[in-house]
mmCIF file of C-alpha atoms in Angstrom:
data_model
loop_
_atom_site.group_PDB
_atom_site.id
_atom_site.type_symbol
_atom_site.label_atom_id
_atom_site.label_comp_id
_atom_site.label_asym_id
_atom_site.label_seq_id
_atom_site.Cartn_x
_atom_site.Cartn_y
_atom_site.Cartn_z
ATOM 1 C CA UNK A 864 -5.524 15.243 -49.491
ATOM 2 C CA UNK A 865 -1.651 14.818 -49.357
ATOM 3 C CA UNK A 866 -1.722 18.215 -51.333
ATOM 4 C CA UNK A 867 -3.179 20.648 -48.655
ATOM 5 C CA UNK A 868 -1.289 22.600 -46.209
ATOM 6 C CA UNK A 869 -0.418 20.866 -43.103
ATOM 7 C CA UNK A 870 -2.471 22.628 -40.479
ATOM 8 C CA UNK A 871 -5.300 22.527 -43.425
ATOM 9 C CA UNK A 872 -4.428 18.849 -43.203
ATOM 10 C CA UNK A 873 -4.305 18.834 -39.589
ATOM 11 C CA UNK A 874 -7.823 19.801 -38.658
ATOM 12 C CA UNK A 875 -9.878 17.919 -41.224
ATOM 13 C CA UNK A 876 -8.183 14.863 -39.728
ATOM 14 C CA UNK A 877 -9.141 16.053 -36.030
ATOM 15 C CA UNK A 878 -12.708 17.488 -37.578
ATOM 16 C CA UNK A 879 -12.889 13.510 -38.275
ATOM 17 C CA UNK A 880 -12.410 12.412 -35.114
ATOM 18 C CA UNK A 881 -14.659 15.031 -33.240
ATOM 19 C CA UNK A 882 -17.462 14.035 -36.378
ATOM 20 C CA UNK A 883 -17.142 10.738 -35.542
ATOM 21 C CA UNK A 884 -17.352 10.892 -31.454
ATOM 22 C CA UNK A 885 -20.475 13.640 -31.983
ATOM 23 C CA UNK A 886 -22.193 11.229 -34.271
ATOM 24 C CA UNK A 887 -22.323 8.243 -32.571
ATOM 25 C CA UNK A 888 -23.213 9.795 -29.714
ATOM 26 C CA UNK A 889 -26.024 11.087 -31.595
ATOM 27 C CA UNK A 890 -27.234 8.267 -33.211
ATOM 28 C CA UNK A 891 -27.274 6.651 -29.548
ATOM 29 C CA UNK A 892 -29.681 8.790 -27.936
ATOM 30 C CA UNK A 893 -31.709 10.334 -30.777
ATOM 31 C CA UNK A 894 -34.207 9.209 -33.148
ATOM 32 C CA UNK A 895 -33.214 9.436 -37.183
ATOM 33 C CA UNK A 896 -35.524 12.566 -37.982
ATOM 34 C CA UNK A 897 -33.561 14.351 -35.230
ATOM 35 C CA UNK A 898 -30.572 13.295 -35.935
ATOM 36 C CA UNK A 899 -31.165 14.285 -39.843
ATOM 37 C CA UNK A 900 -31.603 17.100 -39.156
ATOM 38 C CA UNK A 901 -28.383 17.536 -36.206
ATOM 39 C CA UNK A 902 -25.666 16.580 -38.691
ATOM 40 C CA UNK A 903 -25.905 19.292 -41.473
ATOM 41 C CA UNK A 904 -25.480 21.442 -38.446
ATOM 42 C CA UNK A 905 -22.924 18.883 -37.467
ATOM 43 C CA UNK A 906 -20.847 19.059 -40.709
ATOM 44 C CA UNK A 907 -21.180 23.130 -41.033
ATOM 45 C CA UNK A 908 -19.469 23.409 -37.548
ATOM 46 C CA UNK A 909 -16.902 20.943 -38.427
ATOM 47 C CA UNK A 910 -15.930 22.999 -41.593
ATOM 48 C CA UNK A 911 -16.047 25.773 -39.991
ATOM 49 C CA UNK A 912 -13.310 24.744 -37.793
ATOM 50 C CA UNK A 913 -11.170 23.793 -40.945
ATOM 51 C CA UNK A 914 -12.050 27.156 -42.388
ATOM 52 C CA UNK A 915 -14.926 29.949 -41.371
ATOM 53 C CA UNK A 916 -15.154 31.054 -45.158
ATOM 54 C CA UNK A 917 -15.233 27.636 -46.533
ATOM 55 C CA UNK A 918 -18.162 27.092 -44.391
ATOM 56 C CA UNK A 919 -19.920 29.848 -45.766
ATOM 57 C CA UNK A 920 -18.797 28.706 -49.099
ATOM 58 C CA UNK A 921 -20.596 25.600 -48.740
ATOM 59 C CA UNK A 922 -23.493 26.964 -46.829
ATOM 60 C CA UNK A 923 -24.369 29.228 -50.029
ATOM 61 C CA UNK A 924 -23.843 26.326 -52.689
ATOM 62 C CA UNK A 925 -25.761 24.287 -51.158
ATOM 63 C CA UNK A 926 -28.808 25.720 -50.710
ATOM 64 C CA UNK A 927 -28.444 27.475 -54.343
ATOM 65 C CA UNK A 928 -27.715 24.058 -56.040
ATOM 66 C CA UNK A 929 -30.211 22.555 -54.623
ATOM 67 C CA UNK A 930 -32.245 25.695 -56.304
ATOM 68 C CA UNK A 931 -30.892 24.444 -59.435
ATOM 69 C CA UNK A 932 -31.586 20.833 -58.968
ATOM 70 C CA UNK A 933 -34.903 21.838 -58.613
ATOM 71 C CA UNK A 934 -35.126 23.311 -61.756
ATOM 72 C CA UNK A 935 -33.696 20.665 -63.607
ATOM 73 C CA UNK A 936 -37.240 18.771 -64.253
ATOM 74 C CA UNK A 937 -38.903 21.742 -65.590
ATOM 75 C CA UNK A 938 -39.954 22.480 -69.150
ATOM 76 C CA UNK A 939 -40.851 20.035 -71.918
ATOM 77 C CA UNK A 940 -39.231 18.827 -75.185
ATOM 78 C CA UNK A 941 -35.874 20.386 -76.153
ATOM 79 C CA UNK A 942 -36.440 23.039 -73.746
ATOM 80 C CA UNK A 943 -36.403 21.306 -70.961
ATOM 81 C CA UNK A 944 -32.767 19.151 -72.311
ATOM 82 C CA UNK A 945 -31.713 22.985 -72.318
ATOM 83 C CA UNK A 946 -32.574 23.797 -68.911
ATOM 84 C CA UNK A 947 -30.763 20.626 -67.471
ATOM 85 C CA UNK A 948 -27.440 21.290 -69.479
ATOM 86 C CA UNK A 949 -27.562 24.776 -68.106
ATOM 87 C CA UNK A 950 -28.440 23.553 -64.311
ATOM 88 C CA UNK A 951 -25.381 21.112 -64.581
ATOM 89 C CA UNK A 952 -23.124 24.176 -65.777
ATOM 90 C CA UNK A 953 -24.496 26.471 -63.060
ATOM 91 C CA UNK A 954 -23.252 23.740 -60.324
ATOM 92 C CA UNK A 955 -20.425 23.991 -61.944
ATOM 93 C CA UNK A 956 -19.399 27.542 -61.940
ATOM 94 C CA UNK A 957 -17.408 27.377 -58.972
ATOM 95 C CA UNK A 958 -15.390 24.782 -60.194
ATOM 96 C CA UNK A 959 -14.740 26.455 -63.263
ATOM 97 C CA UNK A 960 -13.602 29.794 -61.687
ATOM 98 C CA UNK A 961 -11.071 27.940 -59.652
ATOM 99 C CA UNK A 962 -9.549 25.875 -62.632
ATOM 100 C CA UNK A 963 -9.391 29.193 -64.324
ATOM 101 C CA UNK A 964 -7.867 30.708 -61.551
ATOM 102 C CA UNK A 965 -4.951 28.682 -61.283
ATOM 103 C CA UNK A 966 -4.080 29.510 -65.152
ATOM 104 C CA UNK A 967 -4.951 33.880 -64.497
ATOM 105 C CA UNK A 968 -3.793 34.068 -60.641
ATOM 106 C CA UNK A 969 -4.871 37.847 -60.527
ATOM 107 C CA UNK A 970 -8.560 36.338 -60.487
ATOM 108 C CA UNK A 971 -10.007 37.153 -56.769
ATOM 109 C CA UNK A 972 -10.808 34.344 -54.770
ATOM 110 C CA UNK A 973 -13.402 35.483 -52.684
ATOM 111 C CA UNK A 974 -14.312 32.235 -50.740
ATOM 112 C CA UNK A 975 -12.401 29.036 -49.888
ATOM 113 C CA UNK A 976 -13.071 26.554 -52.107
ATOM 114 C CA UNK A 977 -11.731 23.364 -50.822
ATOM 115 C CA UNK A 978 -13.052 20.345 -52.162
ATOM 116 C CA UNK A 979 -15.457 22.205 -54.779
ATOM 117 C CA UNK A 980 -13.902 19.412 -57.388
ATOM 118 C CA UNK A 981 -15.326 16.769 -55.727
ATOM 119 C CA UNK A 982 -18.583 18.374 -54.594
ATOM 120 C CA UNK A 983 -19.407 19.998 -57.776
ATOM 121 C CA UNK A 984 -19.621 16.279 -59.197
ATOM 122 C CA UNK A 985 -22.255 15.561 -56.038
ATOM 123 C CA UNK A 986 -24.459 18.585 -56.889
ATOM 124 C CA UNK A 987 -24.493 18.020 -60.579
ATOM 125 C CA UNK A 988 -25.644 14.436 -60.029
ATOM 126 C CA UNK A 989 -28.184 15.541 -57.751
ATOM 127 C CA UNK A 990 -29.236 17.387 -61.220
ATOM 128 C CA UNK A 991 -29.379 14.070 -62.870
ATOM 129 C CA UNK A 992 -31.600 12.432 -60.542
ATOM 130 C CA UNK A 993 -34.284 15.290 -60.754
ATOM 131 C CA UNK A 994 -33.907 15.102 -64.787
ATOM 132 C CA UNK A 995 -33.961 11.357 -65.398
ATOM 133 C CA UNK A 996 -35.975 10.022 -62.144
ATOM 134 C CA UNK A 997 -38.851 13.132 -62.093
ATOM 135 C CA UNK A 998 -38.966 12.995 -58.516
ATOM 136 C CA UNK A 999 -38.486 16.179 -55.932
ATOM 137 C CA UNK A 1000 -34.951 16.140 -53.964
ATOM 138 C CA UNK A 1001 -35.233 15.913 -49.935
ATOM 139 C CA UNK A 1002 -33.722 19.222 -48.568
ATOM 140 C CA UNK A 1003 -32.380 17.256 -45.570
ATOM 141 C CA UNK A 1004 -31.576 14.761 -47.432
ATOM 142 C CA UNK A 1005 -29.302 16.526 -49.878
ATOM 143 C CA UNK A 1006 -28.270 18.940 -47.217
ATOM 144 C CA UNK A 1007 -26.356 16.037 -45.388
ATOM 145 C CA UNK A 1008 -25.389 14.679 -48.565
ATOM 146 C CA UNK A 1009 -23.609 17.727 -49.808
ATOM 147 C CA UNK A 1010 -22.873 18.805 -46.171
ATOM 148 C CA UNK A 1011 -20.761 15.039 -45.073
ATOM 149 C CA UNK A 1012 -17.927 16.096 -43.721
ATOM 150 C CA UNK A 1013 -15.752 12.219 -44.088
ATOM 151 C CA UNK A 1014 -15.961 12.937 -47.768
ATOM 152 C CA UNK A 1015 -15.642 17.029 -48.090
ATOM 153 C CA UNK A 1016 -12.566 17.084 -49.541
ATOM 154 C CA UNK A 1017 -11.117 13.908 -51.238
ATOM 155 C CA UNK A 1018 -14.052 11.883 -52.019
ATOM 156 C CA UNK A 1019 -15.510 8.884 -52.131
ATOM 157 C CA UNK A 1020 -18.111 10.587 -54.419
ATOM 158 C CA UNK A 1021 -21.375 10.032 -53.516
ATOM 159 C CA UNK A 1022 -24.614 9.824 -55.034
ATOM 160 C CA UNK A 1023 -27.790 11.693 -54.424
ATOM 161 C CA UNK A 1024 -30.059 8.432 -55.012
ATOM 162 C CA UNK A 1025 -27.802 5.794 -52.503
ATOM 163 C CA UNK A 1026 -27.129 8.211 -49.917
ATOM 164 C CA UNK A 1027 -30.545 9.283 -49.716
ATOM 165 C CA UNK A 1028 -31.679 5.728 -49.183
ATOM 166 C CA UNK A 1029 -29.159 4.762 -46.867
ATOM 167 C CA UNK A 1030 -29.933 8.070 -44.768
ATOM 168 C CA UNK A 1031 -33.553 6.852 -44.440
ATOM 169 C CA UNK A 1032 -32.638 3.229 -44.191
ATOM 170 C CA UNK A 1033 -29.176 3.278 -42.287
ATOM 171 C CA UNK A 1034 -27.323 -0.114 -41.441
ATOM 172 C CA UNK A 1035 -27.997 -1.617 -38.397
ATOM 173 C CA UNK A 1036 -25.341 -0.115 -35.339
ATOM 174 C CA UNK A 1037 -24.207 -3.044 -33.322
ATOM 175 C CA UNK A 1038 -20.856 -3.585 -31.092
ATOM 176 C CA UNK A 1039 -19.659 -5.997 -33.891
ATOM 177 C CA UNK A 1040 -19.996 -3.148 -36.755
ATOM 178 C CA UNK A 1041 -18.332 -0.209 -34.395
ATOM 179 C CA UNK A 1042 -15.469 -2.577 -33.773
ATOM 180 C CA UNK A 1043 -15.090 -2.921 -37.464
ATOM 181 C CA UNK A 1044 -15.349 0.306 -38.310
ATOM 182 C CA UNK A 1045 -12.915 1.577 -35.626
ATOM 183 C CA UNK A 1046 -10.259 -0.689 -36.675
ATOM 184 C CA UNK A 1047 -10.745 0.281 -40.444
ATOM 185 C CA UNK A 1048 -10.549 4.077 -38.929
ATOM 186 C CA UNK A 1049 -7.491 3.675 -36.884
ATOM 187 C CA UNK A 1050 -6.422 1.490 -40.326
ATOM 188 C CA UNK A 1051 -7.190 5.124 -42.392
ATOM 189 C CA UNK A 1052 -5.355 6.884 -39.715
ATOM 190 C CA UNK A 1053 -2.084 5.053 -39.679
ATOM 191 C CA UNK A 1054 -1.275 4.857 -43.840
ATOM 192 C CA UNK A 1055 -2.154 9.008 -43.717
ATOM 193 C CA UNK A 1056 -0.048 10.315 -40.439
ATOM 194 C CA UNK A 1057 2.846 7.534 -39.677
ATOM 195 C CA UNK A 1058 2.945 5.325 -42.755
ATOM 196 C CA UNK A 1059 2.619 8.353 -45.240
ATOM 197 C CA UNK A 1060 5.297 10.230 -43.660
ATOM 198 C CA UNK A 1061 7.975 7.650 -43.622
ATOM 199 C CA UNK A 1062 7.167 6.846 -47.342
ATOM 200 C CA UNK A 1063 7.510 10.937 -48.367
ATOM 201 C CA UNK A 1064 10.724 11.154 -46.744
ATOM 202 C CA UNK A 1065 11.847 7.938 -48.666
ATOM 203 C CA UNK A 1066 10.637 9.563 -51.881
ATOM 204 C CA UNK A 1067 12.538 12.949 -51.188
ATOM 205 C CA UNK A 1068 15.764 11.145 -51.143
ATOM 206 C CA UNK A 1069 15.224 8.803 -54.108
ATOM 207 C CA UNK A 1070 14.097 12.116 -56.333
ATOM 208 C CA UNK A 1071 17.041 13.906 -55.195
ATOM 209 C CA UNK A 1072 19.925 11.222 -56.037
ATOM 210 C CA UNK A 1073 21.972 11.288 -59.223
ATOM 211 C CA UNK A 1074 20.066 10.617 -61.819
ATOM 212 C CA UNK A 1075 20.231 7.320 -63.141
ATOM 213 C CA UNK A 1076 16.945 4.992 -64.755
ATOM 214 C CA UNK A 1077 17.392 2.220 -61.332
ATOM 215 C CA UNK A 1078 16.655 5.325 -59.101
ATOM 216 C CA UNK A 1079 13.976 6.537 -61.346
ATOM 217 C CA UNK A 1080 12.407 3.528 -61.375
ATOM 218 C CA UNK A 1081 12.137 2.622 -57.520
ATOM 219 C CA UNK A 1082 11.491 6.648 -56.989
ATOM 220 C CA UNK A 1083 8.097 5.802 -59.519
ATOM 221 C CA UNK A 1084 7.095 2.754 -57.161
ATOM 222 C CA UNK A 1085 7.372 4.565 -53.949
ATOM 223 C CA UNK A 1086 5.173 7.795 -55.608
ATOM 224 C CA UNK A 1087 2.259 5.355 -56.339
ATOM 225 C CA UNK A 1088 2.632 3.614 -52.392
ATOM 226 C CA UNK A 1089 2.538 7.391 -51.362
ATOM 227 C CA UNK A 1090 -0.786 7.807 -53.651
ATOM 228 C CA UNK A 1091 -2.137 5.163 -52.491
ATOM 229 C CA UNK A 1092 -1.719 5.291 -49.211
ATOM 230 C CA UNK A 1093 -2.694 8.990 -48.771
ATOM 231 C CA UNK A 1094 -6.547 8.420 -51.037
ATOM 232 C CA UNK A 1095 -6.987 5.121 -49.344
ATOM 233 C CA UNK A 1096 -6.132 6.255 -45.981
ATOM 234 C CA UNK A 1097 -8.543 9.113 -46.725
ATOM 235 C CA UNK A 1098 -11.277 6.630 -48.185
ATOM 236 C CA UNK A 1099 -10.872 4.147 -45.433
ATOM 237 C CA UNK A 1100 -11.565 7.035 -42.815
ATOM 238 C CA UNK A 1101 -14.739 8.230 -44.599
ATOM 239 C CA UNK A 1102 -15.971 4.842 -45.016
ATOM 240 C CA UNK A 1103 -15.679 4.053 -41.437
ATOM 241 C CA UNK A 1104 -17.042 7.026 -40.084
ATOM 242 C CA UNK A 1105 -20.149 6.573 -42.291
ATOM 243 C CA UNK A 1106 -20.795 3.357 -40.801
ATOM 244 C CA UNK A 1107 -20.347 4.679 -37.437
ATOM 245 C CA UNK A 1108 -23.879 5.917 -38.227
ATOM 246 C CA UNK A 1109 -25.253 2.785 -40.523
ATOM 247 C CA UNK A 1110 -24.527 5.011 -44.049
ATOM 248 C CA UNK A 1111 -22.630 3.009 -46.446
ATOM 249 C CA UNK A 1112 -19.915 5.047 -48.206
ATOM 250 C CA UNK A 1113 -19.191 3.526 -51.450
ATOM 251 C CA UNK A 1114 -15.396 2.127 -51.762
ATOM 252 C CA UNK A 1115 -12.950 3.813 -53.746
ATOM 253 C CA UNK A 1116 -9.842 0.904 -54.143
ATOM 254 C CA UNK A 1117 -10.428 -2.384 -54.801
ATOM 255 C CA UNK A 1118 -7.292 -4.257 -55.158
ATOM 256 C CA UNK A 1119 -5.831 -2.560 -57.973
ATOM 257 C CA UNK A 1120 -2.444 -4.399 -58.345
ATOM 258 C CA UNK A 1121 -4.128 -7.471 -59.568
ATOM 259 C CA UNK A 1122 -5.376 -5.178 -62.210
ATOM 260 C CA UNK A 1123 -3.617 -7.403 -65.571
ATOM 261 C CA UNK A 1124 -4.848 -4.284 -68.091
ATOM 262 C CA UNK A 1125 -5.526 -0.488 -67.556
ATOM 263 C CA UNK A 1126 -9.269 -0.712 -68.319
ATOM 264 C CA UNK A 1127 -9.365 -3.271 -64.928
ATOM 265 C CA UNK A 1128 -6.862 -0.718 -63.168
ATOM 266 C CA UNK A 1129 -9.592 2.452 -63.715
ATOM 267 C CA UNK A 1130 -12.581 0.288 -62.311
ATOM 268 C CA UNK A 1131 -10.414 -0.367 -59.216
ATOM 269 C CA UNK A 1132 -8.358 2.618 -58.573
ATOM 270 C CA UNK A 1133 -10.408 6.096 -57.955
ATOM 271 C CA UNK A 1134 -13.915 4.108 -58.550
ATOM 272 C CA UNK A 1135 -15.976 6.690 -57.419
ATOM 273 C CA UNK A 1136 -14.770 9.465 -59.836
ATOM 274 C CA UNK A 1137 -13.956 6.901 -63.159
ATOM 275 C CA UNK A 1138 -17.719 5.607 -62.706
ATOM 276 C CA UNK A 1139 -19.053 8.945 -62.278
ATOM 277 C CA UNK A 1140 -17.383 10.403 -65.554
ATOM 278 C CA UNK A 1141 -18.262 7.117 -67.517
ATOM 279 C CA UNK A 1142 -22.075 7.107 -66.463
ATOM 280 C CA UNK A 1143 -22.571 10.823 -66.297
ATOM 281 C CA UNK A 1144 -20.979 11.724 -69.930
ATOM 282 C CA UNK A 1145 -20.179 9.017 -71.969
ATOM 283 C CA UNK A 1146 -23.181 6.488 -71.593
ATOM 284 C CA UNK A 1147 -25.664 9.216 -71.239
ATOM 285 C CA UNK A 1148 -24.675 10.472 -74.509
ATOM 286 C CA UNK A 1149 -24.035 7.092 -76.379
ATOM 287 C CA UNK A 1150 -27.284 4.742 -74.741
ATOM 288 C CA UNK A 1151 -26.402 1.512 -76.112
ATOM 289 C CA UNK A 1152 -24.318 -1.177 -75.818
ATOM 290 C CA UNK A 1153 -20.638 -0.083 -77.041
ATOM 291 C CA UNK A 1154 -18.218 -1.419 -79.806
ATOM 292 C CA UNK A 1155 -15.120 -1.603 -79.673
ATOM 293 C CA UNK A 1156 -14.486 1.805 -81.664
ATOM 294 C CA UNK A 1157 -17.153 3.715 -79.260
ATOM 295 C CA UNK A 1158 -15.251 2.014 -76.099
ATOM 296 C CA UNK A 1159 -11.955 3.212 -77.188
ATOM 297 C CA UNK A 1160 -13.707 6.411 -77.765
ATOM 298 C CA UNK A 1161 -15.369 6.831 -74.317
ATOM 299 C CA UNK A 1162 -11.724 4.889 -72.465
ATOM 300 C CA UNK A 1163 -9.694 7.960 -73.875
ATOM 301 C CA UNK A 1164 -12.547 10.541 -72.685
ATOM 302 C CA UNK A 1165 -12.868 9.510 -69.724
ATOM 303 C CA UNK A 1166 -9.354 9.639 -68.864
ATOM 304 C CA UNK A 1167 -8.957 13.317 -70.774
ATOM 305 C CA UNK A 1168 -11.897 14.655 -68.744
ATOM 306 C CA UNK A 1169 -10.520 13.315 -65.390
ATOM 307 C CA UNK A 1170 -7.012 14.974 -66.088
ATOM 308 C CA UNK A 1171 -8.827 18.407 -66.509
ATOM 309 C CA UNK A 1172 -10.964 17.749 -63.469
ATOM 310 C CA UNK A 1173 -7.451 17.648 -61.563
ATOM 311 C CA UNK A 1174 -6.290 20.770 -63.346
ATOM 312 C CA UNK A 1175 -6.105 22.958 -66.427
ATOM 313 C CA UNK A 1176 -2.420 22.662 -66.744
ATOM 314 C CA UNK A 1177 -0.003 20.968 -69.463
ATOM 315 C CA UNK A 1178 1.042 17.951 -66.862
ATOM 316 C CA UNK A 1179 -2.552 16.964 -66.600
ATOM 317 C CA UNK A 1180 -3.700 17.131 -70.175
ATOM 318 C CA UNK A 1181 -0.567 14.880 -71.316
ATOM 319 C CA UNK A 1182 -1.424 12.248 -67.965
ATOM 320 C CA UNK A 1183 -5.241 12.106 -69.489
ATOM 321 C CA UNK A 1184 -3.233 11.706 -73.471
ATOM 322 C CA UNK A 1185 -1.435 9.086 -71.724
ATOM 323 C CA UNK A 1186 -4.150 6.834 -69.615
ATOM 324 C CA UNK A 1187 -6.860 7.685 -72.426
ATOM 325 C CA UNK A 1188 -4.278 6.055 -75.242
ATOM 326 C CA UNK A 1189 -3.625 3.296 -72.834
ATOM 327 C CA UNK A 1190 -7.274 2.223 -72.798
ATOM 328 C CA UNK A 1191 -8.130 3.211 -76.056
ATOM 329 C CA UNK A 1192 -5.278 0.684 -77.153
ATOM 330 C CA UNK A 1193 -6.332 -1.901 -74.935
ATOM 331 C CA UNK A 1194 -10.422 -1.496 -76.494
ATOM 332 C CA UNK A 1195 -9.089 -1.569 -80.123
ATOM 333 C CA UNK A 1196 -7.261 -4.539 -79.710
ATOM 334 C CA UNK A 1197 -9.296 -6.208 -77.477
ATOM 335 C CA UNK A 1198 -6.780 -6.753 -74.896
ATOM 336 C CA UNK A 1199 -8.791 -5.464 -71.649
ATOM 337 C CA UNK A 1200 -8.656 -9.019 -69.987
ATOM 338 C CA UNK A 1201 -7.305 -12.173 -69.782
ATOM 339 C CA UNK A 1202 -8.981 -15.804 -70.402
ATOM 340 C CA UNK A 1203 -9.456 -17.594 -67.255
ATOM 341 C CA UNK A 1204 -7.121 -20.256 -66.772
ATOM 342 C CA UNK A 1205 -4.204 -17.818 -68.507
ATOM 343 C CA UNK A 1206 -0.897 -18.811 -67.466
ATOM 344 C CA UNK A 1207 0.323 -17.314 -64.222
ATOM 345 C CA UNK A 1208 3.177 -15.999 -65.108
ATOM 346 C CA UNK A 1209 1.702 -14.062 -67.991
ATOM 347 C CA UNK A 1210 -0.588 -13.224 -65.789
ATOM 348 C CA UNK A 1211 2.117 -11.870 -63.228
ATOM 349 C CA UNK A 1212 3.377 -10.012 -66.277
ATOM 350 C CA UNK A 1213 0.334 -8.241 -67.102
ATOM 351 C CA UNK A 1214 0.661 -6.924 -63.733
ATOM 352 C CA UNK A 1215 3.296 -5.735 -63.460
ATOM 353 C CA UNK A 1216 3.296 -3.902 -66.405
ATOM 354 C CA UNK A 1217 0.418 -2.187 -65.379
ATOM 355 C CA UNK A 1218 1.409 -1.172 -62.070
ATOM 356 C CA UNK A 1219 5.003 -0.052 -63.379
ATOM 357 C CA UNK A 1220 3.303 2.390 -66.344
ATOM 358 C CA UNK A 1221 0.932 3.801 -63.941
ATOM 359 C CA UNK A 1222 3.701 4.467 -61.439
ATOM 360 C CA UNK A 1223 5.286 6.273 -63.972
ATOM 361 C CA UNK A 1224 2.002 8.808 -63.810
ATOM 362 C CA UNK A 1225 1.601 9.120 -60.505
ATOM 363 C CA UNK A 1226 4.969 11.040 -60.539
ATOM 364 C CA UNK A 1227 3.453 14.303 -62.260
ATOM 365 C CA UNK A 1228 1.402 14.443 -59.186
ATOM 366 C CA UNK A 1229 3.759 13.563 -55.833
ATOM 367 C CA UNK A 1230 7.079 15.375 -57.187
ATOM 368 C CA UNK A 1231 7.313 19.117 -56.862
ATOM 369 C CA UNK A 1232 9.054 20.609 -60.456
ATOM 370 C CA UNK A 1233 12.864 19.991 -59.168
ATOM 371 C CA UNK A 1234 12.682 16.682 -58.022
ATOM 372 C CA UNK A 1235 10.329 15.494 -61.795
ATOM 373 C CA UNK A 1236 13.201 16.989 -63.801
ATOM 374 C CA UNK A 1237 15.722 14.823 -61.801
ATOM 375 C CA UNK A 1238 13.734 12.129 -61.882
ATOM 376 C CA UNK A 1239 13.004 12.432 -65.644
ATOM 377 C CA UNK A 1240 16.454 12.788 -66.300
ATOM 378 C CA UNK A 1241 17.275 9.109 -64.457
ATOM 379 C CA UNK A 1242 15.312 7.661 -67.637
ATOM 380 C CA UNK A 1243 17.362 9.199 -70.686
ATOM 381 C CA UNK A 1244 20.499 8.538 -68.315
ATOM 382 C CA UNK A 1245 22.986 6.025 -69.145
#
């Protein structure tokens, strides 16, 4: 979310707060039917305050997705493998016109579409689970689940089966879960508005020094903190705010500087979106178990189809070259773990290496033009 405009910024972080407050609140005094069918009303009003047209926007897609989830079960035979490919492209349309937009900027954009990356991926699962699972989607049901506003606009992703479940089974609400869940909230808070902000300003002044591979270097490290403080802040708010009303958001980081290889780095870092483009492409299309050839295969995919989910542009086809040959590399020569009991400092090494090449990525997505060029330079500097 570190991308968006600061007022943009601004009120999805106090639509949030005002979710949060309204929900519990909710969840107090009225029973779960009710209260199903209070927060898709909820969630509308919420992004309405962000944006009027982007609550339209999400109005409209999704009660037509949900159209074309519908549809996605019908037919038999080939036929009906035809009809689900073209329901998963129809969710995707939107997505599509935006990504195309930002390489032919005399295309209209008619509605906000904030987020639509990330929810596009929640309808076209929804797809899935009417295709593979033959069963009917819940209109409530998917209405909150494409409608929840903690994870509108930077994820985690959800999907259609767990949320649905949780929604009808929520977590018990106790004083000892609302005190955890506030701290992890105030926790999201803090990296995103104070910690955040101290870090960018450090950044700006590393990417703007001479150029020289020391400055470079450190100006990497601090652009993955900044990363990973702004889509872990984000994650840790939308986690706690689902539990403020028993629905368990899935996690998105899971310690990903002990990662000692870039295959264990993707399954912690982003693990929403990696899992979602391994299980919805890949091994849907493969359906057995994987050598090492087809695991270098799918590694590099998955890494080229995430870069063009960020953006049809030159910098993000070269980061998914660059993380797709890194895993591919690591399946081929079957160097995606360690044994246990490796030494520690090799161990340390692995690490390190790791978090260094990936900070060298994260770079092509914190640095405006200028400050990559200078930055760039600092490596071919002597």
């Amino acid at each position: 979310m570190w991308f968006l405009e600061a007022d943009i910024a601004l009120r999805l972080l106090g639509g949030c707060v005002l979710w949060a407050a309204a929900s519990v609140l909710a969840r107090k005094y009225w029973s779960q039917p009710r209260l199903e069918s209070f927060l898709p009303i909820l969630d509308l009003a919420l992004i309405a305050y962000v944006s009027e047209w982007l609550a339209v926007f999400y109005a409209v897609y999704t009660v037509v997705t949900f159209g074309i989830a519908h549809l996605a079960g019908k037919g038999k035979g080939a036929w009906r493998q035809v009809v689900f490919v073209l329901c998963c492209l129809l969710c995707a349309v939107p997505f599509f016109y935006i990504r195309f937009r930002e390489l032919f900027p005399e295309l209209p954009l008619l509605f906000a579409l904030t987020g639509i990356a990330y929810n596009m991926l929640k309808a076209v699962d929804a797809v899935y689970y009417v295709y593979y699972s033959g069963e009917k989607l819940n209109f409530l049901h998917y209405a909150n689940y494409m409608l929840f506003f903690p994870v509108i606009t930077a994820g985690p992703i959800l999907r259609y089966r767990d949320f649905s479940h949780s929604l009808a089974r929520p977590q018990p609400v106790n004083g000892e879960s609302l005190t955890r869940d506030f701290k992890r909230l105030i926790r999201g808070y803090f990296k995103k508005v104070v910690v955040m902000a101290l870090v960018n300003v450090v950044l700006a002044r590393l990417a703007a020094l001479s150029p020289r591979p020391w400055w470079s270097i450190a100006a990497c490290l601090v652009s993955y903190l900044l990363l990973w403080l702004d889509m872990s802040g984000y994650a840790d708010i939308a986690i706690a705010m689902g539990g403020f009303l028993g629905l368990k958001v899935p996690e998105n980081f899971k310690k990903p500087l002990k990662a000692v290889s870039f295959t264990q780095f993707w399954r912690n870092w982003h693990v929403s979106l990696t899992d979602w483009i391994r299980e919805h492409i890949f091994v849907v299309l493969n359906g057995r178990k994987l050598n090492k050839y087809q695991g270098a295969l799918i590694g590099f995919g998955t890494m080229m189809v995430m870069g063009l989910w960020h953006g049809f542009s030159l910098t993000f086809v070269l980061d998914g070259l660059m993380n797709g040959s890194l895993l591919a590399i690591e399946n081929l020569c079957g160097i995606t773990t360690v044994k246990r009991g490796a030494n520690r400092y090799y161990v340390l090494f692995r690490r390190c290496v790791v978090a260094l090449v990936f900070s060298f990525t994260t770079i092509f997505y914190t640095l405006d033009s200028t400050q990559l060029q200078n930055v760039l330079r600092g490596f071919v500097s002597l």
